[in-house]
PDB file of C-alpha atoms in Angstrom:
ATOM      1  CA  UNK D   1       9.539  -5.365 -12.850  1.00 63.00           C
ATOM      2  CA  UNK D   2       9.028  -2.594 -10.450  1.00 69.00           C
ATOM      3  CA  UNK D   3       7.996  -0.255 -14.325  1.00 73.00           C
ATOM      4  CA  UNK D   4       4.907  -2.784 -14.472  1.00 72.00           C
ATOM      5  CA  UNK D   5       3.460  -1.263 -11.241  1.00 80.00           C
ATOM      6  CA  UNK D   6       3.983   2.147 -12.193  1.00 83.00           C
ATOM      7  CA  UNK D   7       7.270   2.772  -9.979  1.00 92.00           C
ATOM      8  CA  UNK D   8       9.264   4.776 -12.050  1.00 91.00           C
ATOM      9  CA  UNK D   9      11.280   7.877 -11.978  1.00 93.00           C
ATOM     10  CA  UNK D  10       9.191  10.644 -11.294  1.00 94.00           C
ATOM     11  CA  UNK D  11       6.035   8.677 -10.387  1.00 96.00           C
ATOM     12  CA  UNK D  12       4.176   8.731  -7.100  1.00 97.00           C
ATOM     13  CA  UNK D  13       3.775   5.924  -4.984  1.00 97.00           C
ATOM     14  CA  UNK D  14       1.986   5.822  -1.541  1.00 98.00           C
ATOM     15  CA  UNK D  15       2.865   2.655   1.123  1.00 98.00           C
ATOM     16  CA  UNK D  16      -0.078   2.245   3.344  1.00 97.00           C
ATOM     17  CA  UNK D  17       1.388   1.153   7.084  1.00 95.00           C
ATOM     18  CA  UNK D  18       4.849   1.447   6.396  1.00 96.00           C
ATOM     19  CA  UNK D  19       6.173   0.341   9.342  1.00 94.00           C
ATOM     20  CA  UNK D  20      10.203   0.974   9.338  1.00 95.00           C
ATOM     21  CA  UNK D  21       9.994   2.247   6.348  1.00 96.00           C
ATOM     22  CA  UNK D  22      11.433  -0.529   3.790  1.00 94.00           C
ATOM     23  CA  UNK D  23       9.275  -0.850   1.087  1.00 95.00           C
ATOM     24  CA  UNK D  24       9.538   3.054   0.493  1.00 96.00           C
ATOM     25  CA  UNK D  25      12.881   3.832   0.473  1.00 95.00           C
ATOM     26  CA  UNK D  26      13.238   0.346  -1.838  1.00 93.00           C
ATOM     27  CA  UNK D  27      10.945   2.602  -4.107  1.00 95.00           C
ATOM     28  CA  UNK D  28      12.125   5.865  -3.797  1.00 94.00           C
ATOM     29  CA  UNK D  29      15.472   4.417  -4.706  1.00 91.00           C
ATOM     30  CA  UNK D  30      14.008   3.259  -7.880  1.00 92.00           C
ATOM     31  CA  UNK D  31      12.951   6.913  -8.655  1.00 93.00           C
ATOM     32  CA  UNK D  32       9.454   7.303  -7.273  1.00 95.00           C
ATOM     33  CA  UNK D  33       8.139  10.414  -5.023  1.00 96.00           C
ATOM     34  CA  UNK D  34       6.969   8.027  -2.044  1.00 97.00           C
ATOM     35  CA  UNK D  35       4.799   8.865   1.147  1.00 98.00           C
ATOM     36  CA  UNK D  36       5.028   6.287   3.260  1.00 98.00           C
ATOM     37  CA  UNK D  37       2.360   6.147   5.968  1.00 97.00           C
ATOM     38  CA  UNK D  38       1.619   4.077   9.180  1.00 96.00           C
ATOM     39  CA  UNK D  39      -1.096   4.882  11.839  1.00 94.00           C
ATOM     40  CA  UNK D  40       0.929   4.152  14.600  1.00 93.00           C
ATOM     41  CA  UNK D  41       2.706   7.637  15.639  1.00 93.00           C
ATOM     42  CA  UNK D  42       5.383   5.329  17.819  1.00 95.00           C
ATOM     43  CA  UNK D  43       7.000   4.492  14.823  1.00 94.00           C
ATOM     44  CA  UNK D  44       7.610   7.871  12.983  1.00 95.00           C
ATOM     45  CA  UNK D  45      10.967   8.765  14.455  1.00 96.00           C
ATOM     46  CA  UNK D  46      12.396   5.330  13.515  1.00 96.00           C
ATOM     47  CA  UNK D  47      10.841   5.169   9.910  1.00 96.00           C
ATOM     48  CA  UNK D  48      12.412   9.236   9.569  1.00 96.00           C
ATOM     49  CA  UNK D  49      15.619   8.397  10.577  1.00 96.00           C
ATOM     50  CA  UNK D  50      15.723   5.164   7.885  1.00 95.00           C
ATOM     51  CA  UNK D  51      15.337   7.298   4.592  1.00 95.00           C
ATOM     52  CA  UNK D  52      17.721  10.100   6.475  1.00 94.00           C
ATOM     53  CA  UNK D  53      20.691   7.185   6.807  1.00 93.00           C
ATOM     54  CA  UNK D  54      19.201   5.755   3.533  1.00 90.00           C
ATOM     55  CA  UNK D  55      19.561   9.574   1.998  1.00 86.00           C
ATOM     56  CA  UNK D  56      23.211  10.012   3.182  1.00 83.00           C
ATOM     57  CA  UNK D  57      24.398   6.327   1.993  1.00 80.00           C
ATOM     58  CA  UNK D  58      22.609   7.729  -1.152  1.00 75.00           C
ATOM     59  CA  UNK D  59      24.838  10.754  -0.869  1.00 71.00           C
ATOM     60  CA  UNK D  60      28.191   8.989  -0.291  1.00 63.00           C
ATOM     61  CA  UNK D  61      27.297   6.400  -3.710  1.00 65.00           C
ATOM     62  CA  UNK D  62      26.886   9.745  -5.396  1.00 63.00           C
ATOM     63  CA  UNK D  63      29.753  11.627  -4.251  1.00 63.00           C
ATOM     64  CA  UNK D  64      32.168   8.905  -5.388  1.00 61.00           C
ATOM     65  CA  UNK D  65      30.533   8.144  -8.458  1.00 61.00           C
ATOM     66  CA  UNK D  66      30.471  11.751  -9.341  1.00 58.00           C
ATOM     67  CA  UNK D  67      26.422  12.359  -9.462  1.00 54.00           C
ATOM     68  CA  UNK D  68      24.608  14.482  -7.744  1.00 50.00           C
ATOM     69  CA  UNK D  69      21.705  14.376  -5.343  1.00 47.00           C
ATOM     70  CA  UNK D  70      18.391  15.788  -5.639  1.00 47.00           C
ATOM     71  CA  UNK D  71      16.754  18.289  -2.889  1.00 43.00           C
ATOM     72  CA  UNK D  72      15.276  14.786  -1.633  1.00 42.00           C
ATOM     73  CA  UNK D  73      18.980  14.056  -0.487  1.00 40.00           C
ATOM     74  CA  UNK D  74      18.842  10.874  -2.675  1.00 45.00           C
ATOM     75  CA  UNK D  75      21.413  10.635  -5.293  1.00 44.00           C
ATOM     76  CA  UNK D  76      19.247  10.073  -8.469  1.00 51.00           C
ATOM     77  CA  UNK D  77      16.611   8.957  -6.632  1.00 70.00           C
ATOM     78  CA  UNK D  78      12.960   9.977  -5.501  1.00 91.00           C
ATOM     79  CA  UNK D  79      12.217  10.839  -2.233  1.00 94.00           C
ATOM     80  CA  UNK D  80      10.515   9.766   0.938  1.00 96.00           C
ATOM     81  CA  UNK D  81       7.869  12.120   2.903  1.00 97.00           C
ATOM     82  CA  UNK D  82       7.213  10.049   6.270  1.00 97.00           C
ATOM     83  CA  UNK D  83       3.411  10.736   7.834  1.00 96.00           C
ATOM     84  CA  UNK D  84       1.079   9.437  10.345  1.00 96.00           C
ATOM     85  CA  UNK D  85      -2.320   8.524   8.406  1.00 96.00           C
ATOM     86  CA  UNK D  86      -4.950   6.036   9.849  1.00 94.00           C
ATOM     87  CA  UNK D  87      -6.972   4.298   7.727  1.00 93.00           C
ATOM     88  CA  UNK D  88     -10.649   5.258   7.076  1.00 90.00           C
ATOM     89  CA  UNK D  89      -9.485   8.977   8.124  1.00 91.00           C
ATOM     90  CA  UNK D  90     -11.565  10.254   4.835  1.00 89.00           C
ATOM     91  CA  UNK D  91     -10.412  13.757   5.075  1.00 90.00           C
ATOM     92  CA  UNK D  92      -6.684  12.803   5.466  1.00 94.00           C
ATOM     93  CA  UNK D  93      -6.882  10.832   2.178  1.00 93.00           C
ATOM     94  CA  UNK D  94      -8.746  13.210   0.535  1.00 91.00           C
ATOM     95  CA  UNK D  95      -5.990  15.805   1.321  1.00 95.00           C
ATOM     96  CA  UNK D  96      -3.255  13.379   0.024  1.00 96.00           C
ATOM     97  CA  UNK D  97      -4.646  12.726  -3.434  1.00 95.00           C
ATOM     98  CA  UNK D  98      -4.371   9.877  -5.396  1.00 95.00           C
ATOM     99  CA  UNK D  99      -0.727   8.240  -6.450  1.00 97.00           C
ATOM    100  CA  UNK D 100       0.350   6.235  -9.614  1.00 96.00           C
ATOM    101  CA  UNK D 101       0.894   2.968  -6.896  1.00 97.00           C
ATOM    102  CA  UNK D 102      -0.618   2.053  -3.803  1.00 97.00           C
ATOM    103  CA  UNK D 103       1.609  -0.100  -1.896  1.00 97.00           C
ATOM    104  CA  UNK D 104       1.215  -2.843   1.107  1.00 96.00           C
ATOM    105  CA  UNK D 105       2.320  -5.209   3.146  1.00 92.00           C
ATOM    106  CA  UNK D 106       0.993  -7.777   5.095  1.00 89.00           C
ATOM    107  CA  UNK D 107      -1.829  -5.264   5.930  1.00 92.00           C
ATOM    108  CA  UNK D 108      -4.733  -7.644   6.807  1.00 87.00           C
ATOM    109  CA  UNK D 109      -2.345  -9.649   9.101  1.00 78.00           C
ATOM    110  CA  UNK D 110      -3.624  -9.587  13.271  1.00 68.00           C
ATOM    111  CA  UNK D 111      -4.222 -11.636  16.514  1.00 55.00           C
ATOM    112  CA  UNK D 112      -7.795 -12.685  16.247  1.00 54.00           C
ATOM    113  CA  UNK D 113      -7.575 -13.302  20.191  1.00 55.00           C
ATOM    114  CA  UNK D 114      -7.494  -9.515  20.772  1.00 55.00           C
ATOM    115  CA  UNK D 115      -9.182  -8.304  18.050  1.00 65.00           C
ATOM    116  CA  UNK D 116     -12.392 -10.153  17.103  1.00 74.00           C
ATOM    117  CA  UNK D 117     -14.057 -10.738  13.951  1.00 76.00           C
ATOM    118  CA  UNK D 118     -16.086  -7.862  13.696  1.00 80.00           C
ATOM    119  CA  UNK D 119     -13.518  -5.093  14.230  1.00 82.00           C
ATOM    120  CA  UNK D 120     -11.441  -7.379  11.746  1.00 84.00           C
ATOM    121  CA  UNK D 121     -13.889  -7.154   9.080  1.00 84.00           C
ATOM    122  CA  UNK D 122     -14.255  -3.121  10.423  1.00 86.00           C
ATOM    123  CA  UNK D 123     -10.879  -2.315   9.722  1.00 88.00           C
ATOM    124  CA  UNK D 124     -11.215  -3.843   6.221  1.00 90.00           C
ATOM    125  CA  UNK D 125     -13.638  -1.445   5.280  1.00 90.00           C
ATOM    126  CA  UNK D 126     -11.321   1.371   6.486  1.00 91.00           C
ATOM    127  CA  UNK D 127      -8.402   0.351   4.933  1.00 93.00           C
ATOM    128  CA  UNK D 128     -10.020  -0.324   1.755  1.00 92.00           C
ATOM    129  CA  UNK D 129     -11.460   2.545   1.832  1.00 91.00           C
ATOM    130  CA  UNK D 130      -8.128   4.801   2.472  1.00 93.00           C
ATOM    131  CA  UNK D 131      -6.984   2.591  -0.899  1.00 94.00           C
ATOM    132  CA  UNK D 132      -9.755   3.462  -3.257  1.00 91.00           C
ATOM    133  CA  UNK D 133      -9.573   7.651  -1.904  1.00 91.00           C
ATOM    134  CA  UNK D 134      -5.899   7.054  -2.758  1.00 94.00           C
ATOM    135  CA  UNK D 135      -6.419   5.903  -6.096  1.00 92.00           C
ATOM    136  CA  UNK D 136      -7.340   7.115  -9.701  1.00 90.00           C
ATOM    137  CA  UNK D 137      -8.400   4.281 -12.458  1.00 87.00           C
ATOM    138  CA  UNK D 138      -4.838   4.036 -13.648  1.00 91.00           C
ATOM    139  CA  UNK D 139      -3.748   3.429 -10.097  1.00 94.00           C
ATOM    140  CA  UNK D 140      -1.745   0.201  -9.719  1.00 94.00           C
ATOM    141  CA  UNK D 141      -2.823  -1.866  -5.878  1.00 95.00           C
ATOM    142  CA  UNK D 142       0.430  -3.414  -4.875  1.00 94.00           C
ATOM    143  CA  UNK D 143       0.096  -5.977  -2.061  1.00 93.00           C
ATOM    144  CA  UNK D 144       2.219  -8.927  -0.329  1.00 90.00           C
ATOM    145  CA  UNK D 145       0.192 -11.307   1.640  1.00 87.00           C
ATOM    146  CA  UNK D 146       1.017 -14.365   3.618  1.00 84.00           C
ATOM    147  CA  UNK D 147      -1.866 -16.439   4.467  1.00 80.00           C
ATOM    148  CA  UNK D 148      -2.524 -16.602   8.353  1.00 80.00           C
ATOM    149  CA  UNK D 149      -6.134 -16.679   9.286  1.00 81.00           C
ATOM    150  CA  UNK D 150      -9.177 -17.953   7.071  1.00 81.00           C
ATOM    151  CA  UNK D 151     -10.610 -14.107   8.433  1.00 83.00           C
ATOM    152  CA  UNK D 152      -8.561 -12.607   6.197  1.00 85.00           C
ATOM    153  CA  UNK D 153      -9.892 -14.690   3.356  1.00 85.00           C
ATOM    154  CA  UNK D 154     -12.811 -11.531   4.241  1.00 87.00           C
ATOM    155  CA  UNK D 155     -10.783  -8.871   2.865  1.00 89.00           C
ATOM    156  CA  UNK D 156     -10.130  -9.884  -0.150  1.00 87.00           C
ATOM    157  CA  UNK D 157     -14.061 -10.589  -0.914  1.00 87.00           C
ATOM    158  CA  UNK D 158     -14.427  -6.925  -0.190  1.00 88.00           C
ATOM    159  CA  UNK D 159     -11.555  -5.918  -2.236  1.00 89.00           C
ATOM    160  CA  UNK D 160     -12.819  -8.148  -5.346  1.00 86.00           C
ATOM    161  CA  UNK D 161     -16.049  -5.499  -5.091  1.00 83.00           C
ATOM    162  CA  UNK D 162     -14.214  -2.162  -6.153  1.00 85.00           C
ATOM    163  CA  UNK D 163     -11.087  -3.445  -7.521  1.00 89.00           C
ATOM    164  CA  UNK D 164     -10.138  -6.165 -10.234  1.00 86.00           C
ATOM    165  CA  UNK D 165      -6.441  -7.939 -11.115  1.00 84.00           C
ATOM    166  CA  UNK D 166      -4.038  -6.180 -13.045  1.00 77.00           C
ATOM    167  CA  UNK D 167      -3.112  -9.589 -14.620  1.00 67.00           C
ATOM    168  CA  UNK D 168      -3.238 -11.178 -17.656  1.00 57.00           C
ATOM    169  CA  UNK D 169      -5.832 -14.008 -16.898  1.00 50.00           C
ATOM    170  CA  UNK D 170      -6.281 -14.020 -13.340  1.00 55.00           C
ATOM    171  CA  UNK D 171     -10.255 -13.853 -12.415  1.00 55.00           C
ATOM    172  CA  UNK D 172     -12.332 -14.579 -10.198  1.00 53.00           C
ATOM    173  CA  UNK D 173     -12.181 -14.203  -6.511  1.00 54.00           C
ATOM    174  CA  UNK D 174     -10.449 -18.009  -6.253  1.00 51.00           C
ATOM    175  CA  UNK D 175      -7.211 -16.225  -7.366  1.00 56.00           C
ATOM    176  CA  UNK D 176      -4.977 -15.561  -4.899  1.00 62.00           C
ATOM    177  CA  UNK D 177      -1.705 -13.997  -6.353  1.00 68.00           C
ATOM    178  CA  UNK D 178       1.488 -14.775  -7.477  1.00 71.00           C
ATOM    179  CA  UNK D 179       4.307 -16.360  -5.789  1.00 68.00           C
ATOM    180  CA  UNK D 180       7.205 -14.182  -5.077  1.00 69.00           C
ATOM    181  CA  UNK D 181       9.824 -16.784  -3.616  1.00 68.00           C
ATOM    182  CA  UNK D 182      13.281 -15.023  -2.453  1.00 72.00           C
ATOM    183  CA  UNK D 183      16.429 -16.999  -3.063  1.00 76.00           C
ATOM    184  CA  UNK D 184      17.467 -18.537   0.729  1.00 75.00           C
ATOM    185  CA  UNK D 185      14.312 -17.409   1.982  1.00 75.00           C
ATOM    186  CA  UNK D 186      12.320 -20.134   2.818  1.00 75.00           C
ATOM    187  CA  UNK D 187       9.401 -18.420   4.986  1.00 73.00           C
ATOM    188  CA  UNK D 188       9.034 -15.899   1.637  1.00 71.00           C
ATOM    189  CA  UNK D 189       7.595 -19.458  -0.749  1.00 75.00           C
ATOM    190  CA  UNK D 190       4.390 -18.686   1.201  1.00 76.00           C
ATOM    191  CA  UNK D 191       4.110 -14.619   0.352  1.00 82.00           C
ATOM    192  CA  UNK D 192       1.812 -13.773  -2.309  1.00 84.00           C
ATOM    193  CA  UNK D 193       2.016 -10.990  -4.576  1.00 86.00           C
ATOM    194  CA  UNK D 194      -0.593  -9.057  -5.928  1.00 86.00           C
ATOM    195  CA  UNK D 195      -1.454  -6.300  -8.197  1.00 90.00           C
ATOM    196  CA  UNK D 196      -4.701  -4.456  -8.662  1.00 91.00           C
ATOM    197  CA  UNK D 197      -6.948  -1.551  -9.790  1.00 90.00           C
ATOM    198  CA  UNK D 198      -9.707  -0.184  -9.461  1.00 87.00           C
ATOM    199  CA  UNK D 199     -12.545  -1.286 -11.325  1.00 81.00           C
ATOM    200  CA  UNK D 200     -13.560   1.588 -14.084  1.00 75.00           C
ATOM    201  CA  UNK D 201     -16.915   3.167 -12.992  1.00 66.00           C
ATOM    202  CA  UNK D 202     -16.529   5.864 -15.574  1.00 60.00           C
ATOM    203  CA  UNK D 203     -16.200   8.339 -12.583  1.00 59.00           C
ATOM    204  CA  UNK D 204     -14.902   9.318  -9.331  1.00 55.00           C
ATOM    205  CA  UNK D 205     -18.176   9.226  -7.722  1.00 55.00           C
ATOM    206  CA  UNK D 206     -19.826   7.802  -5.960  1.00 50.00           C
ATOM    207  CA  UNK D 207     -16.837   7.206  -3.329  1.00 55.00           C
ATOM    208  CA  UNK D 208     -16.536   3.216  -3.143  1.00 60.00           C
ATOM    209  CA  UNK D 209     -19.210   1.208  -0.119  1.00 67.00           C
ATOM    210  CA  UNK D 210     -16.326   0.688   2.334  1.00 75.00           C
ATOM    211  CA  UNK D 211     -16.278   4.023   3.012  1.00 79.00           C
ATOM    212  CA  UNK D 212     -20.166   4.357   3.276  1.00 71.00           C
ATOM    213  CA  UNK D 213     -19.479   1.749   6.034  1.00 64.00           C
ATOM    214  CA  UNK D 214     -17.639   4.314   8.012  1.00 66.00           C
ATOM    215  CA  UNK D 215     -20.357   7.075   8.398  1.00 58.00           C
ATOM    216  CA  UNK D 216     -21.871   9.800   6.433  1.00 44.00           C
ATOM    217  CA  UNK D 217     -18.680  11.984   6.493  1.00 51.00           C
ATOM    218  CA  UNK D 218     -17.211   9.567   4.076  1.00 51.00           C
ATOM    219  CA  UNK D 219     -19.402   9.300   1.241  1.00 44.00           C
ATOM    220  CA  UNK D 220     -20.109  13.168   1.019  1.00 43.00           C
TER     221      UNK D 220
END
């Protein structure tokens, strides 16, 4: 399934906070060029030294099955470029470019106790709008979601303005996914999958409103 969003050999995929690292080496693994990003600089060292032990279990497959590894390290594989990025940094998206797939997840999820609504609804904008910088019309959006606070109900209203489903028959802004259950997983019944892109403007320009939200740096 992974061909349907565009992760194939050779392609380019971008994971928006990262985290450990996961979801990019998964996809590098299945051939793509990944950059896997995450604001919080804390977490660099661990996510690097994941696709380095992930390269060299690549290497020691390859060795015994007789392939060879690419300059990535990955036996037949893509590769994994690790980098701090926050989001609504317009310039450092800008400078990125835009990738075949835009990966995430559980990006929307936070303690409304220490955040409140408005910086909630504030860091919507800027993540939305480090997604549509990252993207080209052909893009494919690739989120997992698991429903936590009716807040985040917000982002998706905002998304729904720049960006449609990539789904045969899913519209409107009532649809909420597809379920993605994992065999003797039982929290994963409750993870939603979804896939979009961005809404054809016949342009590049004029950059999408989130990022008008952030100041007048981001929409020139």
């Amino acid at each position: 399934r992974a061909a349907t969003f565009g992760i194939v050999p050779g392609s380019t995929a971008i994971e928006l906070g990262a985290g450990l690292g996961l979801v990019s080496i998964v996809a590098s693994c299945l051939g793509a060029r990944v950059v896997a990003t995450d604001g919080d600089e804390s977490i660099q060292p661990v996510a690097k030294r994941n696709v380095l032990l992930n390269q060299r279990l690549q290497d020691v497959a390859g060795s015994q099955s007789g392939s060879e590894s690419n300059e990535g390290g990955q036996s037949g594989a893509g590769s994994v470029d690790v980098r701090q990025l926050w989001w609504g940094d317009v310039a450092a998206a800008r400078a990125l470019g835009s990738f075949d797939t835009v990966l995430g997840s559980d990006l929307v999820y936070g303690t409304d106790g220490i955040v409140g609504p408005v910086a909630r609804e504030a860091s919507f904008a800027a993540l939305l709008c480090t997604m549509w910088l990252l993207s080209h019309e052909n893009t494919t959006l690739v989120l997992t979601y698991r429903e936590r606070k009716p807040i985040e109900a917000r982002f998706f209203t905002m998304l729904w303005e720049q960006f449609e489903p990539d789904v045969e028959g899913a519209s409107g802004e009532a649809w909420r996914g597809e379920a993605s259950p994992i065999a003797g997983v039982p929290e994963s019944s409750s993870v939603r999958l979804f896939t979009f892109r961005r809404r054809r403007t016949g342009g590049d320009t004029p950059p999408a409103p989130y990022c008008a939200a952030l100041g007048r740096d981001a929409v020139e």
